[in-house]
Amino acid sequence: METKEAAAARAAELRELIRRHDYRYYVLDDPEITDAEYDALMRELRAIEERFPELVTPDSPTQRVAGQPSPAFAPVRHPVPLLSLDNAMSDEALREFDARVRRRLEGEAPAYVVEPKIDGLSVALTYEGGRFVRGSTRGDGEVGEDVTPNLRTIATIPAALAPGAPARLVVRGEVFMPVAAFERLNEARRAAGEPPFANPRNAAAGSVRQLDPSVTAQRSLDCFVYAILAAEGFPEGAQPPATQWEALAALRSWGFHVNPDNRRCATIEEVVAACREWAARRAELPYAIDGVVVKVDALRQQEELGSTSHSPRWAVAYKFPAEQARTRVLDIVVSVGRTGALTPLAILEPVRLAGSTVSRASLHNEDYIREKDLRVGDWVVIQKAGDVIPQVVAVDAAARTAEARPFVMPDRCPVCGAAAVREEGEAVRRCVNTACPAQVRERILHWAGRAAMDIDGLGPAVVDRLLAAGLVRDVADLYRLRAEDLASLERMGPKSAENLVARIRESLERPLARLIFALGIRHVGERAAELLAAHFGDLDRLARATVEELTAVPEIGETIARSIVTYFAQPETAAFIARLKEAGVRTAEPGRAPAGEGPLSGKTFVLTGTLSMPRREAEERIAALGGRVSGSVSRRTDYVVAGENPGSKLERARELGVPVLDEAAFVALLEEARAGRTAGGGDAVGAGAARPAGAPGAAGEGNGGNDRADL
Ligand code: IVH
């Protein structure tokens, strides 16, 4: 039976995995796993938390709402919350929705508006005096991200409204990438060696949440507007709309792009028929949809029905059943991951499915293929799980021809030929050769990843060229590269070669936690790496730790501990770490305080707005000195660090009289703390002022080169 300790370790692992996938999905717009796989992780975590409620942590992903704004953009508080919708998954659920509405309206029969549910990015657009002044993403519904410059590049978002529009107007709409533009973009990305976007939604979100608006401008985005969130100052004689249908017409007349496929239905049966029709005709539409939104037409009735805290009672989202397609398996290939795991992949005859052309599907592992008795040449039914990566859901054995041949999982690595071994109790077969080129490639990519050593510019295309040219054989070789070596690579000019060498060099100084994560030890994710770095403070100490010493670290369980011991017991590991040290990778945290101890111990910081250093770095520097970072401002907060475009946290700090530091003052404070002068009471800044008295004014500006060298 499962012990509480095992459950706690697994819960910690799951939380960390989910966080990492959230980051890839919401921030990078580049998910690594399917929605179904993500849901499975969430379900497993929820199940553990249900069995052991005492294990629920306040920061568990089960406790939060999705879509938190990214720190890269300034936060914007929406004038009215941007609500979400309840789902109806069947015709019956639609009729129940109608019955609920009628009950609340005391028998009054509502008319409905039916709108295709665009799979894009929800935005709020503000107009003042007819001019577009601000655009933001939905974020968590209360606070979104300011993406005004990016939205200005979208042709169908009018910069100025037509006469007749109210003086102040806030509307809601959906930014999307038409299917044709999505496919063109992905073709171009594949040709450039960049990873394609999984679906038009991710492509739209990735394009809007760009730091450089000129990138957004090249992305052929469109925006359908579907709601008036606030309107004041209608011109003389103009009537505010009384229904959703009139609102759509008004929005169109003011110059917005309004979906021509929206419809008005007099009864719920008409609504049901319209939903069925869209489900059937979904593939014909030039934009991707994941359902239909059904709204009560009369605004007076909407008001009467009201909203719960997260969704209106007057609308519902009819979600389509997962779209399926039938196609043939042309081949089954096997890819090799970072840990040597062999993953079979079906190569399909290209087929259109849920807004994109699909030519491959994941097959998970050999058991999955055996259970389905899937053979090369078979006809299969595929489905997009949560509309991301397609999966094979059924095999049409009746359509099998004599040529169909069973698949045999190789017992040798398809890339290097070494033995591929399946350990007892595991579903996965692994290539045992740690020098396998496929593993090396994935290890380098993991090493360079944002949460690891964060080497910008070292993506798949560059890594492939480096490997092909024989310039690197493992991660340690990266640190021997010179700009001259790189400049000889295809598509790499002298300037980019120099930049890349500089980025690689900078990574030598990453904090220990990132180094531990970057090593790619099985089961050691970002969170475990942080705990281990804080506890051991030095890679050599970690390498010598026993299972008992490791499990003594809170949150580190047996699985993680054993995996670490196994990793460091391998002779290659010692040789590899020696080479890293030789290259100058920092393996100890000089002067790092054990968790909570240090010159900033007991001090709580809150970060807001955009800093020139990544937020993660700011957090790490505070933690390295023993301080703590919190997400919200309270009386117990010691400092609020305000970057550019700070949000409501700054106002809150001022209300509570919490000292506010700008970036220069913050860096100066870190420097002082590190130099041994603690951040004691007297040197803090008063509310409003932004530099500690006595801090050298130039410390912030002059810091760029300095702090890297000796932190
Ligand atoms: S109405 C309170 N209308 O679907 C009104 N939403 O789950 C709520 N969406 O976040 C939204 N097309 O991003 C509405 N015609 C449409 C829509 C639409 C797409 C998205 C929107 C929202 C999500 C609701």
XYZ file of C-alpha atoms in Angstrom, residues 96-667:
572
model
C -30.798 21.796 -19.335
C -29.128 25.175 -19.717
C -32.284 26.487 -21.400
C -34.450 25.057 -18.603
C -32.304 26.777 -15.953
C -32.506 30.070 -17.817
C -36.306 29.872 -18.101
C -36.701 29.014 -14.442
C -34.714 32.062 -13.462
C -36.621 34.243 -15.915
C -39.823 32.871 -14.460
C -41.067 31.312 -17.646
C -40.073 34.084 -20.061
C -38.850 32.523 -23.320
C -35.369 33.710 -24.237
C -34.014 34.042 -27.767
C -30.358 33.093 -28.237
C -27.326 34.154 -30.232
C -25.042 31.336 -31.339
C -21.407 32.209 -32.066
C -18.622 29.865 -33.192
C -16.169 29.582 -30.284
C -12.913 30.750 -31.786
C -9.847 28.952 -30.510
C -7.565 31.893 -30.015
C -6.542 34.381 -27.378
C -9.103 36.433 -25.481
C -8.357 40.160 -25.398
C -9.897 43.375 -24.053
C -9.605 46.517 -26.201
C -10.114 50.020 -24.809
C -11.071 53.035 -26.939
C -11.100 56.617 -25.739
C -12.462 59.385 -27.948
C -12.722 56.769 -30.692
C -8.973 55.923 -30.519
C -7.486 52.583 -29.570
C -5.551 53.269 -26.362
C -5.004 49.898 -24.709
C -5.210 46.193 -25.402
C -4.634 43.412 -22.938
C -4.789 39.643 -22.678
C -7.330 37.999 -20.416
C -4.735 36.773 -17.926
C -6.518 35.369 -14.899
C -9.699 37.301 -15.753
C -8.990 40.110 -13.268
C -5.542 41.188 -14.356
C -4.153 40.670 -17.843
C -1.020 41.690 -19.686
C -0.589 44.940 -21.561
C 0.052 43.973 -25.189
C -1.077 47.260 -26.807
C 1.872 47.685 -29.238
C 1.420 44.133 -30.462
C -2.331 44.446 -30.951
C -1.831 47.676 -32.882
C -0.176 45.615 -35.606
C -3.354 43.590 -36.234
C -5.086 45.020 -39.275
C -8.638 44.210 -38.189
C -8.302 45.950 -34.817
C -9.289 49.504 -35.780
C -6.927 52.249 -34.589
C -9.851 54.679 -34.800
C -13.568 53.931 -34.681
C -16.209 55.020 -37.179
C -18.596 57.839 -36.217
C -21.442 56.705 -33.977
C -19.204 54.912 -31.472
C -19.425 55.883 -27.797
C -16.756 58.186 -26.334
C -15.396 55.482 -24.072
C -15.634 51.866 -25.047
C -14.165 48.585 -23.832
C -14.811 45.517 -25.954
C -13.852 41.886 -25.759
C -12.769 39.735 -28.648
C -10.665 36.818 -29.712
C -7.374 37.171 -31.565
C -6.783 34.201 -33.826
C -4.626 32.975 -36.639
C -6.595 31.854 -39.704
C -5.886 28.219 -40.586
C -4.145 29.086 -43.868
C -1.780 31.528 -42.140
C -1.116 28.962 -39.420
C -0.050 26.347 -41.932
C 2.177 28.799 -43.814
C 3.824 29.859 -40.568
C 4.518 26.286 -39.508
C 5.971 25.421 -42.897
C 8.338 28.359 -42.593
C 9.258 27.391 -39.043
C 10.002 23.816 -40.017
C 12.163 25.029 -42.891
C 14.103 27.249 -40.480
C 14.606 24.369 -38.054
C 12.266 25.962 -35.506
C 9.634 23.896 -33.712
C 6.184 24.289 -35.294
C 3.259 25.530 -33.191
C 0.970 22.721 -32.064
C -2.244 24.512 -33.074
C -3.580 27.894 -34.193
C -4.363 28.854 -30.586
C -0.755 28.514 -29.501
C 0.393 30.284 -32.636
C -1.926 33.234 -31.947
C -0.975 33.416 -28.282
C 2.719 33.109 -29.080
C 2.438 35.855 -31.670
C 0.613 38.302 -29.418
C 2.802 37.693 -26.398
C 5.950 38.792 -28.194
C 8.316 41.322 -26.756
C 8.944 42.617 -30.253
C 5.767 43.910 -31.988
C 7.393 43.594 -35.397
C 7.215 39.815 -34.930
C 3.483 40.063 -34.192
C 3.074 42.225 -37.295
C 4.378 39.446 -39.554
C 1.956 36.877 -38.259
C -1.316 37.502 -40.199
C -3.516 37.672 -37.139
C -7.191 38.548 -37.117
C -9.564 39.528 -34.327
C -13.307 38.919 -33.970
C -14.989 41.189 -31.433
C -18.055 39.781 -29.668
C -18.907 41.778 -26.566
C -19.228 45.304 -25.222
C -17.755 45.291 -21.724
C -18.292 48.994 -21.017
C -19.655 51.903 -23.041
C -20.173 55.532 -22.043
C -21.028 58.645 -23.972
C -23.130 57.540 -26.923
C -23.454 60.345 -29.499
C -26.719 62.303 -29.594
C -29.579 60.245 -30.941
C -27.679 56.936 -30.809
C -29.365 54.165 -28.817
C -27.273 51.717 -26.809
C -27.992 48.188 -28.049
C -30.701 46.248 -26.213
C -29.675 42.774 -27.368
C -26.494 40.832 -28.122
C -27.598 40.695 -31.748
C -27.849 44.518 -31.860
C -24.525 44.795 -30.045
C -22.847 42.693 -32.744
C -24.383 44.925 -35.441
C -23.248 48.074 -33.582
C -19.694 46.703 -33.180
C -19.613 46.014 -36.912
C -20.844 49.521 -37.712
C -18.106 51.049 -35.528
C -15.454 49.278 -37.577
C -14.732 46.034 -35.729
C -14.416 42.688 -37.439
C -17.449 40.716 -36.281
C -17.750 37.038 -37.166
C -20.167 36.764 -40.132
C -21.062 33.235 -39.006
C -22.829 34.343 -35.790
C -26.561 33.531 -35.789
C -29.731 34.364 -33.942
C -31.974 31.461 -32.854
C -35.538 31.818 -31.560
C -35.652 28.552 -29.569
C -33.292 26.080 -27.910
C -34.112 23.493 -30.593
C -32.799 25.908 -33.226
C -29.709 26.321 -31.039
C -29.199 22.538 -30.859
C -29.515 22.269 -34.643
C -27.030 25.124 -35.140
C -24.517 23.503 -32.750
C -24.770 20.190 -34.612
C -24.322 21.949 -37.898
C -21.149 23.717 -36.753
C -19.773 20.476 -35.356
C -20.245 18.890 -38.779
C -18.962 21.861 -40.768
C -16.108 22.728 -38.465
C -13.406 21.709 -40.916
C -14.792 24.030 -43.636
C -14.259 27.140 -41.566
C -11.190 29.263 -42.297
C -10.543 29.572 -38.542
C -10.204 26.950 -35.803
C -13.086 26.540 -33.359
C -13.443 24.279 -30.357
C -17.154 24.708 -29.796
C -20.053 27.121 -30.025
C -20.970 29.850 -27.550
C -24.686 30.170 -26.815
C -25.803 33.493 -25.332
C -29.181 34.790 -24.158
C -29.959 37.572 -26.634
C -31.755 40.250 -24.566
C -29.330 42.274 -22.429
C -32.108 42.910 -19.920
C -32.478 39.159 -19.453
C -28.700 38.771 -19.211
C -28.687 41.279 -16.401
C -31.498 39.528 -14.625
C -29.677 36.200 -14.845
C -26.395 37.650 -13.603
C -23.110 35.798 -13.125
C -21.343 33.583 -10.660
C -17.803 34.576 -9.733
C -16.392 32.822 -12.758
C -19.054 32.603 -15.437
C -22.258 34.253 -16.602
C -25.533 32.371 -16.107
C -26.736 33.671 -19.462
C -24.178 31.891 -21.651
C -22.723 28.437 -22.115
C -19.993 26.903 -24.272
C -21.098 23.870 -26.260
C -17.902 21.853 -26.626
C -17.476 19.576 -29.615
C -16.590 15.960 -29.069
C -12.902 15.449 -29.954
C -12.633 15.515 -33.711
C -11.478 12.270 -35.262
C -10.040 11.354 -38.608
C -9.225 8.135 -40.416
C -5.876 7.630 -42.061
C -3.125 5.068 -42.730
C 0.000 4.304 -40.784
C 2.818 4.528 -43.319
C 5.576 3.651 -40.892
C 6.471 3.442 -37.243
C 9.710 5.158 -36.307
C 11.451 5.220 -32.967
C 12.893 8.377 -31.449
C 15.434 8.481 -28.631
C 15.096 10.994 -25.812
C 17.507 12.565 -23.344
C 17.366 9.680 -20.907
C 17.648 7.182 -23.743
C 13.920 6.370 -23.737
C 12.781 4.897 -27.057
C 9.425 6.321 -28.118
C 7.570 4.886 -31.099
C 5.894 7.378 -33.384
C 3.393 6.644 -36.165
C 4.093 8.300 -39.503
C 0.687 8.907 -41.056
C -0.693 9.673 -44.453
C -1.306 13.410 -43.938
C -4.888 14.152 -43.001
C -6.743 17.272 -41.857
C -7.827 17.208 -38.246
C -9.154 19.972 -35.988
C -7.613 22.860 -37.844
C -4.285 21.443 -38.941
C -2.694 18.777 -41.108
C -1.526 15.806 -39.108
C 1.228 13.475 -40.255
C 2.426 11.851 -37.054
C 0.967 10.520 -33.849
C 2.493 9.444 -30.575
C 2.331 5.741 -29.764
C 3.732 6.067 -26.221
C 5.487 2.695 -25.839
C 5.624 -0.859 -27.130
C 2.817 -2.118 -24.859
C 0.442 0.454 -26.296
C 1.142 -0.829 -29.811
C 0.749 -4.439 -28.718
C -2.530 -3.793 -26.895
C -3.992 -2.150 -29.999
C -2.364 -4.758 -32.276
C -1.327 -1.875 -34.481
C 0.580 -2.765 -37.657
C 2.384 -0.714 -40.251
C -0.040 -0.217 -43.163
C -3.138 -0.304 -40.951
C -6.034 2.141 -41.168
C -6.437 3.930 -37.857
C -8.693 6.471 -36.218
C -6.786 9.384 -34.737
C -7.969 12.054 -32.380
C -6.463 15.157 -30.936
C -6.361 14.932 -27.179
C -7.375 18.377 -26.030
C -6.570 19.453 -29.580
C -2.802 19.224 -29.331
C -0.816 16.111 -30.239
C -2.851 13.460 -32.032
C -3.166 9.951 -30.725
C -4.197 6.701 -32.307
C -7.489 5.740 -30.663
C -8.518 2.730 -32.691
C -7.256 0.339 -35.333
C -9.589 -0.671 -38.146
C -8.577 -4.340 -38.241
C -11.297 -5.129 -40.805
C -9.590 -2.877 -43.348
C -6.199 -4.576 -42.873
C -4.480 -5.794 -46.029
C -2.022 -8.649 -46.443
C 0.899 -6.202 -46.570
C 0.326 -4.922 -43.051
C 3.286 -5.935 -40.921
C 3.534 -6.085 -37.142
C 5.897 -3.707 -35.441
C 8.760 -5.041 -33.405
C 10.340 -2.733 -30.885
C 14.063 -2.840 -31.581
C 16.303 -4.208 -28.853
C 19.090 -2.005 -30.215
C 19.067 1.762 -30.258
C 18.022 2.917 -33.754
C 20.494 5.784 -33.555
C 23.722 4.311 -32.116
C 23.122 0.564 -32.205
C 23.777 0.025 -28.508
C 21.539 -2.303 -26.505
C 18.089 -0.940 -25.676
C 16.987 -2.430 -22.385
C 13.634 -2.579 -20.700
C 13.981 -2.765 -16.948
C 11.624 -4.894 -14.932
C 8.429 -3.015 -14.083
C 9.046 -0.246 -16.648
C 7.018 0.412 -19.777
C 9.915 2.104 -21.480
C 12.937 0.676 -23.237
C 16.136 2.712 -23.001
C 19.336 2.969 -24.985
C 22.128 2.165 -22.509
C 24.802 4.189 -24.307
C 25.045 7.590 -22.638
C 27.243 8.773 -25.526
C 24.441 8.012 -28.024
C 24.215 10.997 -30.408
C 20.443 11.245 -29.954
C 20.807 11.409 -26.179
C 23.625 13.904 -26.485
C 21.481 16.131 -28.685
C 18.576 16.083 -26.242
C 20.901 16.579 -23.267
C 22.443 19.650 -24.858
C 18.996 21.054 -25.617
C 17.927 20.406 -22.034
C 21.138 21.977 -20.742
C 20.521 25.105 -22.816
C 16.841 25.283 -21.835
C 15.399 28.298 -20.107
C 14.919 26.647 -16.736
C 18.388 25.097 -16.928
C 21.506 27.005 -18.031
C 19.390 29.298 -20.212
C 21.592 29.667 -23.271
C 19.646 31.825 -25.661
C 20.234 30.964 -29.309
C 21.214 27.338 -28.713
C 18.121 25.693 -30.208
C 17.603 22.453 -32.136
C 18.827 23.778 -35.495
C 22.117 25.095 -34.093
C 22.712 22.003 -31.962
C 22.187 19.768 -34.996
C 24.736 21.756 -36.973
C 27.231 21.655 -34.107
C 26.884 17.900 -33.817
C 27.059 17.350 -37.573
C 30.232 19.437 -37.792
C 31.747 17.391 -34.966
C 32.295 20.535 -32.915
C 30.682 19.134 -29.777
C 30.386 15.621 -28.442
C 28.917 16.531 -25.102
C 27.776 19.490 -23.057
C 31.250 20.254 -21.724
C 32.496 20.847 -25.285
C 30.173 23.833 -25.574
C 32.511 25.777 -23.332
C 35.469 25.230 -25.654
C 33.752 26.654 -28.695
C 35.296 29.767 -30.173
C 33.530 32.241 -32.391
C 35.773 31.171 -35.319
C 34.564 27.560 -35.000
C 30.947 28.648 -35.036
C 31.271 31.128 -37.866
C 32.072 28.228 -40.197
C 28.590 26.783 -39.626
C 25.883 27.222 -42.192
C 23.599 30.210 -41.533
C 25.810 31.581 -38.768
C 27.386 34.984 -39.322
C 30.368 36.263 -37.316
C 28.122 38.452 -35.193
C 25.759 35.655 -34.183
C 28.749 33.376 -33.575
C 30.183 35.901 -31.137
C 26.825 36.352 -29.452
C 26.378 32.651 -28.987
C 29.850 32.249 -27.482
C 29.067 35.104 -25.096
C 25.733 33.514 -24.101
C 27.463 30.177 -23.494
C 30.143 31.870 -21.397
C 27.536 33.675 -19.300
C 25.954 30.355 -18.443
C 29.109 29.354 -16.515
C 27.865 31.499 -13.676
C 24.360 30.107 -13.293
C 23.293 29.301 -9.753
C 23.829 25.767 -8.510
C 20.117 24.897 -8.640
C 20.064 25.421 -12.387
C 23.213 23.399 -12.846
C 21.697 20.503 -10.913
C 18.530 20.697 -13.006
C 20.579 21.007 -16.210
C 22.419 17.740 -15.494
C 19.149 16.017 -16.404
C 19.232 13.456 -13.598
C 16.068 11.375 -13.874
C 13.278 12.570 -11.547
C 15.203 15.709 -10.588
C 13.133 18.622 -11.771
C 13.425 22.331 -11.070
C 11.959 22.187 -7.594
C 14.061 19.243 -6.430
C 17.148 20.938 -7.863
C 16.412 24.064 -5.849
C 15.960 22.114 -2.634
C 19.146 20.153 -3.221
C 21.166 23.262 -4.051
C 19.900 25.011 -0.948
C 20.689 22.017 1.216
C 24.092 20.952 -0.097
C 25.364 24.253 -1.512
C 27.975 22.392 -3.531
C 27.824 19.810 -6.314
C 30.591 17.668 -4.786
C 28.702 17.380 -1.531
C 25.582 16.383 -3.434
C 27.592 13.809 -5.400
C 28.800 12.189 -2.163
C 25.381 12.130 -0.493
C 23.828 8.787 0.442
C 20.189 7.839 -0.022
C 19.611 8.469 3.694
C 21.190 11.914 3.550
C 19.165 12.776 0.489
C 15.816 11.628 1.852
C 16.523 13.692 4.966
C 15.988 16.776 2.765
C 12.308 17.736 3.060
C 10.312 16.821 -0.061
C 13.058 14.567 -1.454
C 11.758 11.000 -1.560
C 13.269 7.616 -2.292
C 12.766 7.740 -6.049
C 14.638 10.991 -6.432
C 17.311 9.984 -3.914
C 18.050 6.656 -5.599
C 18.181 8.252 -8.988
C 20.738 10.810 -7.758
C 22.935 8.173 -6.158
C 22.813 6.054 -9.323
C 23.693 9.056 -11.460
C 26.751 10.034 -9.442
C 27.914 6.420 -9.114
C 28.491 6.196 -12.864
C 32.147 6.636 -13.806
C 31.136 8.820 -16.797
C 29.498 11.257 -14.428
C 32.702 11.919 -12.516
C 34.609 12.447 -15.759
C 31.894 14.729 -17.082
C 31.809 16.855 -13.953
C 35.583 17.143 -13.984
C 35.355 18.494 -17.541
C 32.644 20.947 -16.560
C 34.812 22.263 -13.747
C 37.750 22.528 -16.089
C 35.566 24.571 -18.434
C 34.845 26.902 -15.519
C 31.259 25.936 -14.672
C 30.535 27.058 -11.155
C 29.670 24.022 -9.043
C 29.422 25.640 -5.624
C 27.449 28.551 -4.352
C 30.128 30.775 -2.880
C 28.925 32.248 0.335
C 25.477 30.875 -0.286
C 23.482 30.946 2.852
C 21.636 27.769 3.853
C 17.902 28.257 3.281
C 16.616 31.202 5.213
C 19.982 32.215 6.636
C 22.007 35.127 5.397
C 22.208 38.873 5.435
C 18.644 39.121 4.095
C 17.183 36.435 6.318
C 13.761 37.337 7.619
C 13.301 39.902 4.819
C 10.367 39.471 2.459
C 10.436 40.957 -1.033
C 7.650 41.383 -3.569
C 8.543 41.937 -7.226
C 6.330 43.893 -9.627
C 6.719 45.222 -13.157
C 9.516 44.377 -15.572
C 13.120 44.309 -14.432
C 16.020 44.214 -16.845
C 17.239 40.995 -15.247
C 14.929 37.983 -15.612
C 12.537 37.664 -12.688
C 13.892 34.238 -11.904
C 17.377 35.722 -11.481
C 16.080 38.394 -9.104
C 14.378 35.700 -7.048
C 17.474 33.568 -6.973
C 19.666 36.453 -5.872
C 17.306 37.265 -3.007
C 17.142 33.616 -1.958
C 20.937 33.264 -2.174
C 21.224 35.926 0.514
C 18.625 34.265 2.717
C 15.654 36.457 1.764
C 12.209 35.348 0.697
C 10.073 36.345 -2.267
C 6.342 36.554 -1.881
C 3.611 37.074 -4.470
C 1.537 39.623 -2.634
C 2.108 42.762 -0.622
C 1.118 42.828 3.024
C 2.172 44.696 6.139
C 4.817 42.048 6.633
C 6.472 42.811 3.291
C 9.863 44.462 3.771
C 10.461 45.708 0.236
C 8.547 46.009 -3.001
C 10.887 45.986 -5.986
C 9.224 47.920 -8.794
C 10.446 47.483 -12.365
C 9.017 49.210 -15.380
C 5.236 49.439 -15.648
C 4.622 48.187 -12.139
C 1.158 46.912 -11.333
C -1.306 47.236 -8.515
C 1.259 45.823 -6.061
C 3.012 49.191 -6.166
C -0.205 50.997 -5.213
C -0.730 48.521 -2.417
C 2.845 49.099 -1.153
C 2.209 52.822 -1.088
C -1.066 52.343 0.762
C 0.652 50.233 3.397
C 3.796 52.360 3.532
C 6.036 49.470 2.456
C 9.443 50.666 1.139
C 9.667 50.623 -2.646
C 12.936 50.014 -4.484
C 13.568 50.653 -8.136
C 15.903 48.254 -9.903
C 19.049 50.268 -9.232
C 18.236 50.527 -5.543
C 17.410 46.831 -5.430
C 20.741 45.871 -6.994
